[in-house]
Short mmCIF file of C-alpha atoms in Angstrom, two decimals:
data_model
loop_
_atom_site.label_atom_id
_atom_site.label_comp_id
_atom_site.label_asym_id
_atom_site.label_seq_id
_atom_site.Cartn_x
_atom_site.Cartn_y
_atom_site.Cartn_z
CA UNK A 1 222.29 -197.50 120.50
CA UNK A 2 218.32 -197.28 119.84
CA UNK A 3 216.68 -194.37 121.56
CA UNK A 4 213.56 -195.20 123.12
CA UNK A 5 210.32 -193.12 121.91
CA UNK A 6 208.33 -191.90 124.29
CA UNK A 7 204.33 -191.74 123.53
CA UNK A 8 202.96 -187.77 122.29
CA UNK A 9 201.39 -187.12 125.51
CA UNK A 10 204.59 -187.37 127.44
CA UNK A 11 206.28 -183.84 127.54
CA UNK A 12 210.22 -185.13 127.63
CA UNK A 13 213.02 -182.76 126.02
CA UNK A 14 215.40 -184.34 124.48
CA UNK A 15 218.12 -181.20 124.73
CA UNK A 16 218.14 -181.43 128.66
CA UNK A 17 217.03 -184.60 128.74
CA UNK A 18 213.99 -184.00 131.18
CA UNK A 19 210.60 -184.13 131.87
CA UNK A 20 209.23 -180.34 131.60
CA UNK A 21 205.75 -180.83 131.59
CA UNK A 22 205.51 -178.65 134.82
CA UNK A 23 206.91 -175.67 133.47
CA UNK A 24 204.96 -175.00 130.41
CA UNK A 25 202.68 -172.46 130.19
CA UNK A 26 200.11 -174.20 128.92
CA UNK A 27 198.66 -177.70 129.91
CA UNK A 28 200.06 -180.52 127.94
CA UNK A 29 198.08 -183.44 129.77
CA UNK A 30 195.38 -185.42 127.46
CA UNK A 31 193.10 -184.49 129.83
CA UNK A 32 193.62 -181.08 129.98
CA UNK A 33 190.74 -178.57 128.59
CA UNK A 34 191.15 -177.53 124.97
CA UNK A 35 193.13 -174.42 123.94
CA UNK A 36 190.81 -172.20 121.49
CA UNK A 37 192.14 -168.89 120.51
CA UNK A 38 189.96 -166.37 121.10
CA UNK A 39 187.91 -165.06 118.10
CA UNK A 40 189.23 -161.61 117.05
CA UNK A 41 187.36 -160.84 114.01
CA UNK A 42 184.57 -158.61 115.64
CA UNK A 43 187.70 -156.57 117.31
CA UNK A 44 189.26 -156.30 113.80
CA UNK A 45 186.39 -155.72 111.60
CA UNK A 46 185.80 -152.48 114.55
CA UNK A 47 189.35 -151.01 114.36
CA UNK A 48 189.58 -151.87 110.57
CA UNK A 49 186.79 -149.44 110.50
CA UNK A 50 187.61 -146.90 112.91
CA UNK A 51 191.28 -147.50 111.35
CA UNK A 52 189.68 -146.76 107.38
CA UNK A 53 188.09 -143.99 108.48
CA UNK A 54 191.24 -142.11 110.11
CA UNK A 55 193.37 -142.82 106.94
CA UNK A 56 190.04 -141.19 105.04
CA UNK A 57 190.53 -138.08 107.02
CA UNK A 58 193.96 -137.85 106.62
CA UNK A 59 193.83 -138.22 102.96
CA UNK A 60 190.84 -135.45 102.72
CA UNK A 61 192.99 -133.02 104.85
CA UNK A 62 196.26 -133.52 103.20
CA UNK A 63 193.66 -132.87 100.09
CA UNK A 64 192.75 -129.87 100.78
CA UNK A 65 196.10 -128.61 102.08
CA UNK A 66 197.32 -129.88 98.47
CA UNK A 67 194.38 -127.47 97.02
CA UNK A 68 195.25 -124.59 99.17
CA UNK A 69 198.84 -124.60 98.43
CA UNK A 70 198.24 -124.50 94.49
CA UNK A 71 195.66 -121.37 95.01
CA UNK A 72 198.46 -119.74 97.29
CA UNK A 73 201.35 -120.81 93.86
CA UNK A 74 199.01 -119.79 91.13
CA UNK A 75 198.24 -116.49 93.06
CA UNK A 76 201.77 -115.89 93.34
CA UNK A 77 202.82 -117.00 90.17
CA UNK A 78 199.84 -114.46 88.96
CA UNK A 79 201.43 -111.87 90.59
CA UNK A 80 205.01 -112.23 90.28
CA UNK A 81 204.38 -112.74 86.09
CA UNK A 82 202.56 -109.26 86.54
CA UNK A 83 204.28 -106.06 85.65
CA UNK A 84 205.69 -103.68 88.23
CA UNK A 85 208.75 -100.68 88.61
CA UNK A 86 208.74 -100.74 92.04
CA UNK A 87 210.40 -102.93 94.31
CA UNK A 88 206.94 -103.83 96.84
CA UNK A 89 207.03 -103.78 100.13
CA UNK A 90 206.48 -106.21 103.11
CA UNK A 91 203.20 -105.70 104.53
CA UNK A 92 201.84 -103.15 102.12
CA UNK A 93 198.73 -103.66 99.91
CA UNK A 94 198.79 -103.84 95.76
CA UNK A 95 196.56 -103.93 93.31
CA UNK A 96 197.04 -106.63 90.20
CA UNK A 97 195.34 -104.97 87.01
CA UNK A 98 194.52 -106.32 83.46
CA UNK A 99 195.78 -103.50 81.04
CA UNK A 100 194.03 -102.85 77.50
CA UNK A 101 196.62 -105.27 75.74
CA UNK A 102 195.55 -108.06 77.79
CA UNK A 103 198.54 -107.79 80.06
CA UNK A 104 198.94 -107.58 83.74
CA UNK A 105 200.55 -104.77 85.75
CA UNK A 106 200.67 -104.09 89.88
CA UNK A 107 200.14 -100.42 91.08
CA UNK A 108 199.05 -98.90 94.44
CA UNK A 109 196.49 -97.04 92.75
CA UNK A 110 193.22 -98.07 94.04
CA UNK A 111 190.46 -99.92 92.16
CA UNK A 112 187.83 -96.57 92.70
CA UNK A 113 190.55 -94.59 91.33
CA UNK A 114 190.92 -95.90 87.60
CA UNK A 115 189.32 -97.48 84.87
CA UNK A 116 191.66 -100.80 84.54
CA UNK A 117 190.03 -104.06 85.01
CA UNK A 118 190.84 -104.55 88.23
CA UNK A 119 192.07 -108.76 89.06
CA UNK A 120 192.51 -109.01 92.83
CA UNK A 121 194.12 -106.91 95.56
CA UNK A 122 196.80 -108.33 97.41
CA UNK A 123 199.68 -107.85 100.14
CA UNK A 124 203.41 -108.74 100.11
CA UNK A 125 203.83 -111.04 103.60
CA UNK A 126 207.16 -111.21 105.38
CA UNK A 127 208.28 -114.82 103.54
CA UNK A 128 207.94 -112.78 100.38
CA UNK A 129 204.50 -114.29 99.24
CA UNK A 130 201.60 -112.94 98.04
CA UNK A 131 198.30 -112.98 99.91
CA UNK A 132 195.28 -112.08 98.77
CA UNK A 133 193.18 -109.47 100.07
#
């Protein structure tokens, strides 16, 4: 049995085997208007931009957080390498010296009160870092 072919403008589907032309969204007459997608590239050359330029920011701020955080390790690894008889306490301030044979030592003598060359002053802060002062 030869099915019959209908012509392209004819909206017929051949699962339910009806005519749906009426419940498209869209217009499916030869007459009808034509369908143009809008043009988006304006719109996506904008938020490309605006898009680029918050990734930018990101990037510089995660940067600088990156820079920070190796000041704040080398600081502590400074001090920590350093010296000291004393077990320091949270909150108090210490002095990081450079001794005669080149090595470093803490002490909570302060820098107006000896001859040592004197590296940084700095304070022991309750998650057991150094900051300095």
């Amino acid at each position: 049995m030869e099915k019959e072919k209908k012509p392209d403008y004819i909206v017929f589907d051949e699962e339910t085997q009806s005519y749906n032309g009426k419940l498209l969204p869209y217009s499916s007459s030869v007459a009808a208007p034509k369908i143009t997608p809008p043009d988006v590239t304006s719109w996506k050359n904008t938020n490309i931009v605006s898009a680029n330029n918050q990734f930018k920011a990101q990037y510089e701020a995660i940067q600088e957080e990156y820079k920070r955080l190796m000041n704040d390790f080398e600081l502590n690894n400074l001090v920590y390498s350093a010296k000291f008889g004393f077990e320091p306490i949270v909150g108090k301030t210490y002095h990081l010296y450079r001794s005669k044979d080149e090595s470093s030592f803490l002490s909570l003598i302060l820098p107006n009160e000896c001859n040592f060359n004197h590296l940084g002053s700095f304070k022991l802060g309750p998650n057991r870092t150094w900051e300095k002062v």
